DNA sequence: CGCGGATTTGAATCTATTCAATAAGAGTGG
DNA sequence: CCACTCTTATTGAATAGATTCAAATCCGCG
């Protein structure tokens, strides 16, 4: 199922319809953009494999990472409102996405209540995800932010069938800092401190969580 | 139109259908909750009059303001994903909302493409609004955050037909700080500094913007 | 008019940033 | 495959910005 980007809970017929709508897939190489802020909005995307960051450019050429999307996540929901994308999506590693033309998808939503419900759930969850990120940026100290990111990633990898305790950060320290609203130096220092306290093993981008309870307690 | 919470761009027939769905209105007194995190999700809401904050409770009883909603704004989109509300909505002043039962609304979306599109746009714009707030919390200094809030409120009041330069903050300094990820003292100090520089007139909650360009330049 | 919450302001403290220098890796071409 | 280079990461020291704690004032409301 996963490789078709099809969510569970649909009838065979609905699944068939969805497959018709998912017209194609696209490979995105590490560093390449799936879409850019300002691009005309045509399609939604679902990540088949790999990982993709979304960034918003702020005046002065500075960019902020606003989202971190893994396999199975939807991408492009921000474009519906104004018919053009409001952020830029860049692959953190060689990735592959399903392309879901929005007009066909919209039509399908009218035909199938389950599919409509799926879309609404996807969008609602995206809203909740961002609300959570708002609380991270709005009220946590740097070490709490980093701990929360590690635990979040661990949970998301687990749900995808990967190891809970060991994973590769696909982002640089700078991108992590941008996502967490802190500087790259603070990210680095915090990871070092976590390592010194025996909470994690960090070898560059490879992270192993040694003490989940300890991380949660921060 | 506004008092029926009906968005523009619909045919008369569609407007009629919408009016059928909007079953009732509800008055919410200042300080009262429209819904609370954990409540079963039944309805969406549109603000008829007044203003409402959304807050998320963090462990330790601390609350963070994650949204600030004015007349015409939708509320409750966060509940769709898990069938229960994920945040608490509290009136900042005596307010009135339209109640839109979600099940009927969902059905209507299947019958009318325009209405469906409206809902999708609403949700997408909510995502973009939160993305913007993420960039505020993630990369701006305290004075930039306050300036951005004032300009944002000014723009939103303007769109609603009120004066651009003068408005009443319905939130306390503490709520503003929570929304902006800074302390109430910093909010107060920043407003004082803006006043000293001739950018605004602030008398408690009443704000008059004297120098838009100056605020934007911060 | 008086009370209690809200706001303002000051001073000390602390966290995170900035600047800087070094080290470690990743990628490239010989 | 190795040397070279450029990017990324780590760490230190000084600084800046925001927080915390505290006290005084303001204001709305009963």
Short mmCIF file of C-alpha atoms (C1' of nucleotides) in Angstrom, two decimals:
data_model
loop_
_atom_site.label_atom_id
_atom_site.label_comp_id
_atom_site.label_asym_id
_atom_site.label_seq_id
_atom_site.Cartn_x
_atom_site.Cartn_y
_atom_site.Cartn_z
CA UNK A 1 0.00 0.00 0.00
CA UNK A 2 2.62 2.49 1.08
CA UNK A 3 4.32 2.57 -2.28
CA UNK A 4 1.09 3.71 -3.89
CA UNK A 5 0.74 6.51 -1.37
CA UNK A 6 -2.68 5.17 -0.54
CA UNK A 7 -3.99 5.64 2.94
CA UNK A 8 -5.67 2.74 4.70
CA UNK A 9 -9.36 2.41 5.36
CA UNK A 10 -10.64 2.60 1.83
CA UNK A 11 -12.66 0.05 -0.09
CA UNK A 12 -11.08 -1.76 -3.00
CA UNK A 13 -13.11 0.36 -5.37
CA UNK A 14 -11.94 3.59 -3.77
CA UNK A 15 -8.39 2.40 -3.81
CA UNK A 16 -8.76 1.73 -7.49
CA UNK A 17 -10.07 5.22 -8.09
CA UNK A 18 -7.20 6.70 -6.16
CA UNK A 19 -4.71 4.81 -8.23
CA UNK A 20 -6.23 6.32 -11.33
CA UNK A 21 -5.81 9.80 -9.91
CA UNK A 22 -2.24 9.32 -8.82
CA UNK A 23 -0.99 9.96 -12.28
CA UNK A 24 2.71 9.64 -11.85
CA UNK A 25 5.65 9.66 -9.56
CA UNK A 26 8.63 11.92 -9.63
CA UNK A 27 12.17 11.52 -8.46
CA UNK A 28 13.71 14.47 -6.65
CA UNK A 29 17.43 14.51 -6.13
CA UNK A 30 18.98 15.66 -2.89
CA UNK A 31 19.02 19.45 -2.86
CA UNK A 32 16.53 19.79 -5.70
CA UNK A 33 13.19 21.53 -5.29
CA UNK A 34 9.92 19.66 -5.71
CA UNK A 35 8.19 23.03 -5.94
CA UNK A 36 9.07 26.58 -5.08
CA UNK A 37 7.22 29.39 -3.33
CA UNK A 38 5.30 31.27 -5.99
CA UNK A 39 4.94 28.30 -8.33
CA UNK A 40 1.46 27.70 -9.67
CA UNK A 41 -0.31 25.11 -7.57
CA UNK A 42 -1.22 22.07 -9.63
CA UNK A 43 -0.74 18.99 -7.51
CA UNK A 44 -0.42 17.59 -4.08
CA UNK A 45 2.40 15.20 -3.38
CA UNK A 46 2.87 12.21 -1.14
CA UNK A 47 6.37 11.11 -0.25
CA UNK A 48 7.10 7.56 -1.41
CA UNK A 49 10.63 7.46 -0.15
CA UNK A 50 13.19 9.87 1.21
CA UNK A 51 12.59 13.07 3.13
CA UNK A 52 11.83 16.64 2.19
CA UNK A 53 12.08 19.94 4.03
CA UNK A 54 9.82 22.91 3.44
CA UNK A 55 11.37 26.35 3.74
CA UNK A 56 10.11 29.90 3.62
CA UNK A 57 12.41 32.63 2.36
CA UNK A 58 12.48 35.69 4.48
CA UNK A 59 13.57 39.10 3.28
CA UNK A 60 17.31 39.29 3.02
CA UNK A 61 17.64 35.89 1.43
CA UNK A 62 17.46 34.16 4.80
CA UNK A 63 15.54 30.91 4.82
CA UNK A 64 13.67 29.25 7.61
CA UNK A 65 12.84 25.57 7.69
CA UNK A 66 9.15 25.25 8.55
CA UNK A 67 8.55 21.57 7.98
CA UNK A 68 10.23 18.21 7.90
CA UNK A 69 8.40 15.54 5.92
CA UNK A 70 9.07 11.80 5.82
CA UNK A 71 7.79 8.89 3.78
CA UNK A 72 4.00 8.82 3.63
CA UNK A 73 3.61 12.51 4.48
CA UNK A 74 1.62 14.79 2.23
CA UNK A 75 3.15 17.87 0.72
CA UNK A 76 1.77 20.95 -1.00
CA UNK A 77 -1.36 21.59 1.06
CA UNK A 78 -0.21 25.17 1.49
CA UNK A 79 -0.87 25.84 -2.20
CA UNK A 80 -4.62 25.29 -2.18
CA UNK A 81 -5.54 28.58 -0.58
CA UNK A 82 -4.04 30.92 -3.14
CA UNK A 83 -3.51 28.56 -6.04
CA UNK A 84 0.20 28.88 -5.73
CA UNK A 85 2.73 27.38 -3.42
CA UNK A 86 3.62 29.45 -0.41
CA UNK A 87 6.78 27.60 0.52
CA UNK A 88 9.61 25.77 -1.18
CA UNK A 89 10.04 22.00 -0.84
CA UNK A 90 13.60 20.69 -1.07
CA UNK A 91 14.68 17.07 -0.90
CA UNK A 92 17.01 16.27 2.01
CA UNK A 93 18.10 13.08 0.24
CA UNK A 94 17.27 11.47 -3.08
CA UNK A 95 13.53 11.03 -2.80
CA UNK A 96 10.50 9.96 -4.72
CA UNK A 97 6.98 11.36 -4.58
CA UNK A 98 3.55 10.49 -5.90
CA UNK A 99 1.96 13.28 -7.88
CA UNK A 100 -1.72 13.84 -7.18
CA UNK A 101 -3.26 16.38 -9.57
CA UNK A 102 -5.42 18.53 -7.37
CA UNK A 103 -8.31 18.99 -9.79
CA UNK A 104 -8.85 15.26 -10.19
CA UNK A 105 -8.42 14.74 -6.49
CA UNK A 106 -10.97 17.41 -5.72
CA UNK A 107 -13.42 15.72 -8.07
CA UNK A 108 -12.81 12.39 -6.39
CA UNK A 109 -13.47 13.89 -2.99
CA UNK A 110 -16.95 14.68 -4.21
CA UNK A 111 -17.48 11.10 -5.31
CA UNK A 112 -16.14 9.36 -2.27
CA UNK A 113 -16.87 10.38 1.28
CA UNK A 114 -13.96 8.34 2.60
CA UNK A 115 -11.49 10.01 0.32
CA UNK A 116 -12.87 13.41 1.16
CA UNK A 117 -12.56 12.60 4.82
CA UNK A 118 -8.96 11.53 4.24
CA UNK A 119 -8.06 14.83 2.70
CA UNK A 120 -9.70 16.77 5.46
CA UNK A 121 -7.90 14.69 8.04
CA UNK A 122 -4.59 15.24 6.31
CA UNK A 123 -5.07 18.99 6.30
CA UNK A 124 -6.32 19.07 9.87
CA UNK A 125 -3.35 17.06 11.05
CA UNK A 126 -1.02 19.37 9.26
CA UNK A 127 -2.61 22.24 11.19
CA UNK A 128 -2.13 20.38 14.45
CA UNK A 129 1.46 19.52 13.59
CA UNK A 130 2.20 23.18 13.04
CA UNK A 131 0.41 24.15 16.23
CA UNK A 132 2.71 21.77 18.07
CA UNK A 133 5.72 23.30 16.42
CA UNK A 134 4.43 26.70 17.53
CA UNK A 135 4.47 25.55 21.13
CA UNK A 136 8.00 24.23 20.65
CA UNK A 137 9.26 27.54 19.29
CA UNK A 138 7.17 29.61 21.66
CA UNK A 139 7.91 28.15 25.02
CA UNK A 140 10.81 25.71 25.14
CA UNK A 141 14.46 26.26 25.86
CA UNK A 142 17.04 25.17 23.34
CA UNK A 143 17.76 21.80 24.92
CA UNK A 144 14.05 21.07 25.23
CA UNK A 145 13.59 21.83 21.55
CA UNK A 146 16.37 19.52 20.49
CA UNK A 147 15.12 16.75 22.77
CA UNK A 148 11.63 17.13 21.41
CA UNK A 149 12.88 16.92 17.83
CA UNK A 150 14.81 13.73 18.53
CA UNK A 151 11.82 12.12 20.23
CA UNK A 152 9.49 13.27 17.46
CA UNK A 153 11.73 11.82 14.79
CA UNK A 154 12.09 8.61 16.73
CA UNK A 155 8.31 8.26 16.99
CA UNK A 156 7.81 8.98 13.33
CA UNK A 157 10.48 6.51 12.23
CA UNK A 158 8.96 3.91 14.52
CA UNK A 159 5.55 4.37 12.94
CA UNK A 160 7.20 3.78 9.60
CA UNK A 161 8.73 0.53 10.71
CA UNK A 162 12.26 1.71 11.34
CA UNK A 163 14.29 1.46 14.50
CA UNK A 164 13.15 3.80 17.24
CA UNK A 165 16.54 4.43 18.76
CA UNK A 166 18.81 4.91 15.79
CA UNK A 167 18.38 7.13 12.78
CA UNK A 168 20.14 9.50 10.47
CA UNK A 169 19.40 13.19 10.65
CA UNK A 170 19.16 14.27 7.05
CA UNK A 171 19.50 17.92 7.91
CA UNK A 172 22.64 19.86 8.68
CA UNK A 173 23.02 21.48 12.06
CA UNK A 174 22.10 24.72 10.39
CA UNK A 175 18.85 23.33 9.01
CA UNK A 176 17.99 21.78 12.36
CA UNK A 177 18.64 25.09 14.05
CA UNK A 178 16.49 26.91 11.53
CA UNK A 179 13.68 24.43 12.13
CA UNK A 180 13.99 24.81 15.90
CA UNK A 181 14.55 28.55 15.96
CA UNK A 182 18.07 28.37 17.37
CA UNK A 183 21.54 28.71 15.89
CA UNK A 184 23.58 25.87 14.46
CA UNK A 185 26.14 26.31 17.23
CA UNK A 186 23.49 25.85 19.87
CA UNK A 187 22.30 22.68 18.16
CA UNK A 188 25.83 21.32 18.11
CA UNK A 189 26.51 22.25 21.72
CA UNK A 190 23.24 20.75 22.85
CA UNK A 191 23.89 17.46 21.09
CA UNK A 192 27.36 17.38 22.63
CA UNK A 193 25.89 17.96 26.06
CA UNK A 194 23.31 15.22 25.52
CA UNK A 195 26.13 12.92 24.53
CA UNK A 196 28.20 13.85 27.56
CA UNK A 197 25.22 13.06 29.77
CA UNK A 198 24.78 9.67 28.15
CA UNK A 199 21.42 10.50 26.63
CA UNK A 200 22.48 9.89 23.06
CA UNK A 201 25.31 8.74 20.85
CA UNK A 202 25.89 11.22 18.08
CA UNK A 203 28.34 10.62 15.28
CA UNK A 204 27.71 13.46 12.91
CA UNK A 205 24.27 12.92 11.46
CA UNK A 206 23.85 9.44 12.91
CA UNK A 207 21.96 9.57 16.19
CA UNK A 208 21.36 6.79 18.65
CA UNK A 209 19.07 7.46 21.56
CA UNK A 210 20.37 5.75 24.70
CA UNK A 211 17.98 7.15 27.28
CA UNK A 212 14.45 7.92 26.15
CA UNK A 213 13.20 8.69 29.63
CA UNK A 214 16.09 11.03 30.17
CA UNK A 215 15.36 12.91 26.97
CA UNK A 216 11.68 13.19 27.83
CA UNK A 217 12.55 14.52 31.26
CA UNK A 218 14.49 17.48 29.89
CA UNK B 1 -23.47 38.33 4.07
CA UNK B 2 -20.98 38.61 6.88
CA UNK B 3 -23.51 38.05 9.61
CA UNK B 4 -24.42 34.73 8.08
CA UNK B 5 -20.79 33.67 8.05
CA UNK B 6 -21.15 33.01 4.36
CA UNK B 7 -18.11 33.44 2.18
CA UNK B 8 -18.42 35.28 -1.08
CA UNK B 9 -18.30 33.70 -4.51
CA UNK B 10 -21.20 31.31 -4.16
CA UNK B 11 -24.36 31.13 -6.22
CA UNK B 12 -27.66 32.02 -4.62
CA UNK B 13 -28.55 28.35 -4.52
CA UNK B 14 -25.34 27.47 -2.74
CA UNK B 15 -25.77 30.28 -0.31
CA UNK B 16 -29.21 28.93 0.46
CA UNK B 17 -27.83 25.49 1.11
CA UNK B 18 -25.19 26.94 3.40
CA UNK B 19 -27.78 28.78 5.40
CA UNK B 20 -29.56 25.50 5.95
CA UNK B 21 -26.42 23.93 7.28
CA UNK B 22 -25.54 26.75 9.62
CA UNK B 23 -27.93 25.51 12.19
CA UNK B 24 -27.47 28.01 14.92
CA UNK B 25 -25.35 30.65 16.50
CA UNK B 26 -23.89 30.72 19.93
CA UNK B 27 -22.90 33.52 22.24
CA UNK B 28 -19.63 33.12 24.10
CA UNK B 29 -18.91 35.41 26.97
CA UNK B 30 -15.50 36.91 27.54
CA UNK B 31 -13.33 34.29 29.20
CA UNK B 32 -15.63 31.40 28.37
CA UNK B 33 -14.55 28.46 26.23
CA UNK B 34 -16.19 27.74 22.89
CA UNK B 35 -14.60 24.31 23.02
CA UNK B 36 -11.82 22.68 24.97
CA UNK B 37 -8.94 20.42 24.02
CA UNK B 38 -10.18 16.86 24.26
CA UNK B 39 -13.82 17.72 23.54
CA UNK B 40 -15.51 15.59 20.92
CA UNK B 41 -15.39 17.31 17.56
CA UNK B 42 -18.87 18.04 16.24
CA UNK B 43 -18.85 21.38 14.54
CA UNK B 44 -16.80 24.03 12.90
CA UNK B 45 -17.37 27.60 13.92
CA UNK B 46 -17.20 30.95 12.18
CA UNK B 47 -16.83 34.08 14.23
CA UNK B 48 -19.74 36.48 13.73
CA UNK B 49 -18.50 39.10 16.12
CA UNK B 50 -15.84 39.44 18.74
CA UNK B 51 -12.49 37.70 18.94
CA UNK B 52 -11.30 34.37 20.20
CA UNK B 53 -7.91 32.98 21.16
CA UNK B 54 -6.85 29.37 20.82
CA UNK B 55 -4.55 27.98 23.47
CA UNK B 56 -2.72 24.72 24.03
CA UNK B 57 -2.03 23.56 27.56
CA UNK B 58 1.46 22.37 28.14
CA UNK B 59 2.49 20.08 30.96
CA UNK B 60 2.65 21.94 34.20
CA UNK B 61 -0.55 23.84 33.61
CA UNK B 62 1.20 26.41 31.46
CA UNK B 63 -0.78 27.61 28.47
CA UNK B 64 0.43 28.92 25.16
CA UNK B 65 -1.66 31.06 22.86
CA UNK B 66 -1.39 29.56 19.38
CA UNK B 67 -3.99 31.55 17.51
CA UNK B 68 -5.84 34.83 17.45
CA UNK B 69 -9.11 34.80 15.53
CA UNK B 70 -11.27 37.74 14.51
CA UNK B 71 -14.68 38.17 12.95
CA UNK B 72 -15.12 36.02 9.87
CA UNK B 73 -12.37 33.58 10.83
CA UNK B 74 -13.05 29.88 11.02
CA UNK B 75 -12.43 27.93 14.18
CA UNK B 76 -12.21 24.25 15.02
CA UNK B 77 -10.38 22.93 11.96
CA UNK B 78 -7.92 21.25 14.30
CA UNK B 79 -10.61 18.81 15.41
CA UNK B 80 -11.19 17.08 12.10
CA UNK B 81 -8.08 14.94 12.16
CA UNK B 82 -8.73 13.04 15.36
CA UNK B 83 -12.42 13.75 15.86
CA UNK B 84 -11.71 15.75 18.94
CA UNK B 85 -10.47 19.24 19.50
CA UNK B 86 -6.76 19.60 20.01
CA UNK B 87 -6.82 23.09 21.44
CA UNK B 88 -9.05 25.25 23.60
CA UNK B 89 -10.88 28.28 22.19
CA UNK B 90 -11.55 31.11 24.62
CA UNK B 91 -13.38 34.34 23.88
CA UNK B 92 -11.29 37.48 24.36
CA UNK B 93 -14.46 39.56 24.53
CA UNK B 94 -18.16 38.78 24.39
CA UNK B 95 -18.45 37.09 21.02
CA UNK B 96 -20.85 35.29 18.78
CA UNK B 97 -20.18 32.37 16.46
CA UNK B 98 -22.03 30.48 13.77
CA UNK B 99 -22.18 26.76 14.41
CA UNK B 100 -21.56 24.59 11.38
CA UNK B 101 -22.20 20.90 12.11
CA UNK B 102 -19.34 19.12 10.44
CA UNK B 103 -21.28 16.12 9.16
CA UNK B 104 -23.75 18.26 7.24
CA UNK B 105 -20.98 20.46 6.01
CA UNK B 106 -19.04 17.48 4.78
CA UNK B 107 -22.10 16.26 2.90
CA UNK B 108 -22.56 19.67 1.34
CA UNK B 109 -18.98 19.71 0.18
CA UNK B 110 -19.78 16.68 -1.89
CA UNK B 111 -22.76 18.38 -3.46
CA UNK B 112 -21.14 21.69 -4.24
CA UNK B 113 -17.72 22.12 -5.74
CA UNK B 114 -17.57 25.76 -4.71
CA UNK B 115 -18.30 25.01 -1.11
CA UNK B 116 -15.80 22.20 -1.10
CA UNK B 117 -13.23 24.53 -2.54
CA UNK B 118 -14.05 27.07 0.15
CA UNK B 119 -13.38 24.59 2.90
CA UNK B 120 -10.13 23.49 1.36
CA UNK B 121 -9.05 27.09 0.99
CA UNK B 122 -9.92 27.83 4.58
CA UNK B 123 -7.85 24.93 5.82
CA UNK B 124 -4.96 25.70 3.51
CA UNK B 125 -4.91 29.31 4.62
CA UNK B 126 -4.90 28.23 8.22
CA UNK B 127 -1.82 26.16 7.43
CA UNK B 128 -0.16 29.15 5.80
CA UNK B 129 -1.09 31.42 8.70
CA UNK B 130 0.59 29.02 11.10
CA UNK B 131 3.62 28.70 8.86
CA UNK B 132 3.95 32.47 9.03
CA UNK B 133 3.69 32.39 12.79
CA UNK B 134 6.42 29.75 12.79
CA UNK B 135 8.74 32.14 10.98
CA UNK B 136 7.85 34.85 13.49
CA UNK B 137 8.70 32.67 16.46
CA UNK B 138 11.67 31.06 14.78
CA UNK B 139 13.65 33.96 13.49
CA UNK B 140 12.58 37.36 14.77
CA UNK B 141 13.76 39.36 17.73
CA UNK B 142 11.25 40.50 20.32
CA UNK B 143 10.71 43.95 18.84
CA UNK B 144 10.27 42.48 15.37
CA UNK B 145 7.65 40.09 16.70
CA UNK B 146 5.67 42.84 18.36
CA UNK B 147 5.88 45.05 15.27
CA UNK B 148 4.72 42.21 13.09
CA UNK B 149 1.75 41.53 15.36
CA UNK B 150 0.67 45.15 15.29
CA UNK B 151 0.93 45.31 11.51
CA UNK B 152 -0.86 41.99 11.13
CA UNK B 153 -3.73 43.12 13.33
CA UNK B 154 -3.91 46.41 11.51
CA UNK B 155 -4.18 44.63 8.16
CA UNK B 156 -6.80 42.25 9.43
CA UNK B 157 -8.91 45.01 10.96
CA UNK B 158 -8.61 46.96 7.73
CA UNK B 159 -9.89 44.03 5.71
CA UNK B 160 -12.86 43.93 8.05
CA UNK B 161 -13.67 47.55 7.47
CA UNK B 162 -12.23 49.01 10.65
CA UNK B 163 -9.63 51.70 11.02
CA UNK B 164 -6.14 50.61 10.09
CA UNK B 165 -4.29 52.75 12.57
CA UNK B 166 -6.29 52.42 15.75
CA UNK B 167 -7.54 49.32 17.49
CA UNK B 168 -7.95 47.66 20.82
CA UNK B 169 -5.78 44.75 21.76
CA UNK B 170 -8.13 42.28 23.36
CA UNK B 171 -5.34 40.30 24.92
CA UNK B 172 -3.39 41.06 28.05
CA UNK B 173 0.36 41.61 27.81
CA UNK B 174 0.75 38.10 29.09
CA UNK B 175 -1.41 36.62 26.33
CA UNK B 176 0.39 38.68 23.71
CA UNK B 177 3.70 37.44 25.06
CA UNK B 178 2.51 33.87 25.01
CA UNK B 179 1.39 34.27 21.41
CA UNK B 180 4.73 35.80 20.43
CA UNK B 181 6.94 33.52 22.48
CA UNK B 182 8.23 36.27 24.78
CA UNK B 183 7.45 37.36 28.32
CA UNK B 184 4.84 39.90 29.28
CA UNK B 185 7.55 42.24 30.54
CA UNK B 186 9.26 42.18 27.18
CA UNK B 187 5.98 42.99 25.45
CA UNK B 188 5.45 45.93 27.78
CA UNK B 189 8.98 47.23 27.39
CA UNK B 190 8.81 46.90 23.63
CA UNK B 191 5.56 48.83 23.39
CA UNK B 192 7.03 51.52 25.62
CA UNK B 193 10.07 51.77 23.39
CA UNK B 194 7.88 51.98 20.29
CA UNK B 195 5.97 54.77 21.95
CA UNK B 196 9.14 56.60 22.92
CA UNK B 197 10.28 56.40 19.31
CA UNK B 198 7.00 57.83 18.08
CA UNK B 199 5.98 54.68 16.25
CA UNK B 200 2.76 54.17 18.21
CA UNK B 201 0.51 55.63 20.85
CA UNK B 202 -0.30 53.03 23.45
CA UNK B 203 -2.78 53.63 26.24
CA UNK B 204 -3.15 50.27 27.84
CA UNK B 205 -4.90 48.05 25.32
CA UNK B 206 -5.71 50.87 22.92
CA UNK B 207 -3.08 51.13 20.20
CA UNK B 208 -2.69 53.80 17.58
CA UNK B 209 -0.08 53.28 14.92
CA UNK B 210 1.62 56.55 14.05
CA UNK B 211 4.35 55.36 11.74
CA UNK B 212 3.60 52.30 9.62
CA UNK B 213 6.79 52.56 7.63
CA UNK B 214 8.79 52.79 10.82
CA UNK B 215 7.16 49.68 12.22
CA UNK B 216 7.75 47.77 9.02
CA UNK B 217 11.38 48.81 9.01
CA UNK B 218 12.09 47.25 12.41
"C1'" DC C 1 -13.84 54.58 46.76
"C1'" DG C 2 -11.10 50.68 47.28
"C1'" DC C 3 -9.53 46.16 45.77
"C1'" DG C 4 -7.16 43.04 42.66
"C1'" DG C 5 -5.48 42.18 38.41
"C1'" DA C 6 -2.71 44.27 34.80
"C1'" DT C 7 1.03 47.07 33.48
"C1'" DT C 8 5.26 49.41 33.75
"C1'" DT C 9 9.96 49.87 34.96
"C1'" DG C 10 14.46 48.65 37.12
"C1'" DA C 11 18.38 45.63 38.24
"C1'" DA C 12 20.60 41.25 38.24
"C1'" DT C 13 21.04 37.04 35.91
"C1'" DC C 14 21.12 33.76 32.42
"C1'" DT C 15 20.56 31.73 28.03
"C1'" DA C 16 21.60 31.83 23.49
"C1'" DT C 17 24.04 34.43 19.93
"C1'" DT C 18 27.99 36.12 17.66
"C1'" DC C 19 32.54 35.93 16.29
"C1'" DA C 20 36.42 33.18 15.74
"C1'" DA C 21 39.40 29.35 15.29
"C1'" DT C 22 39.98 24.49 14.67
"C1'" DA C 23 38.67 19.88 13.38
"C1'" DA C 24 36.21 16.53 10.90
"C1'" DG C 25 33.91 14.81 6.71
"C1'" DA C 26 32.24 14.60 2.07
"C1'" DG C 27 32.98 15.11 -2.52
"C1'" DT C 28 36.16 15.70 -6.63
"C1'" DG C 29 39.65 15.13 -9.76
"C1'" DG C 30 44.20 13.47 -10.63
"C1'" DC D 1 43.13 5.35 -4.08
"C1'" DC D 2 44.82 9.45 -2.30
"C1'" DA D 3 45.36 14.39 -1.97
"C1'" DC D 4 42.96 18.55 -2.01
"C1'" DT D 5 39.16 21.51 -1.18
"C1'" DC D 6 34.98 23.00 0.45
"C1'" DT D 7 31.33 22.29 3.43
"C1'" DT D 8 29.89 20.94 7.93
"C1'" DA D 9 30.63 20.46 12.76
"C1'" DT D 10 32.69 21.42 17.18
"C1'" DT D 11 34.27 24.28 20.76
"C1'" DG D 12 35.68 28.60 23.22
"C1'" DA D 13 35.16 33.45 24.73
"C1'" DA D 14 32.81 37.70 24.71
"C1'" DT D 15 28.48 39.92 24.03
"C1'" DA D 16 23.72 40.86 23.55
"C1'" DG D 17 19.01 40.09 24.27
"C1'" DA D 18 15.51 38.40 26.94
"C1'" DT D 19 14.11 36.54 31.40
"C1'" DT D 20 13.47 36.64 36.24
"C1'" DC D 21 12.56 38.80 40.37
"C1'" DA D 22 10.93 42.78 42.56
"C1'" DA D 23 8.57 47.02 43.37
"C1'" DA D 24 5.62 50.70 42.12
"C1'" DT D 25 1.74 52.39 39.50
"C1'" DC D 26 -2.31 52.15 36.84
"C1'" DC D 27 -6.91 50.90 35.82
"C1'" DG D 28 -11.34 48.59 35.57
"C1'" DC D 29 -14.94 47.01 38.11
"C1'" DG D 30 -17.83 46.09 41.90
#
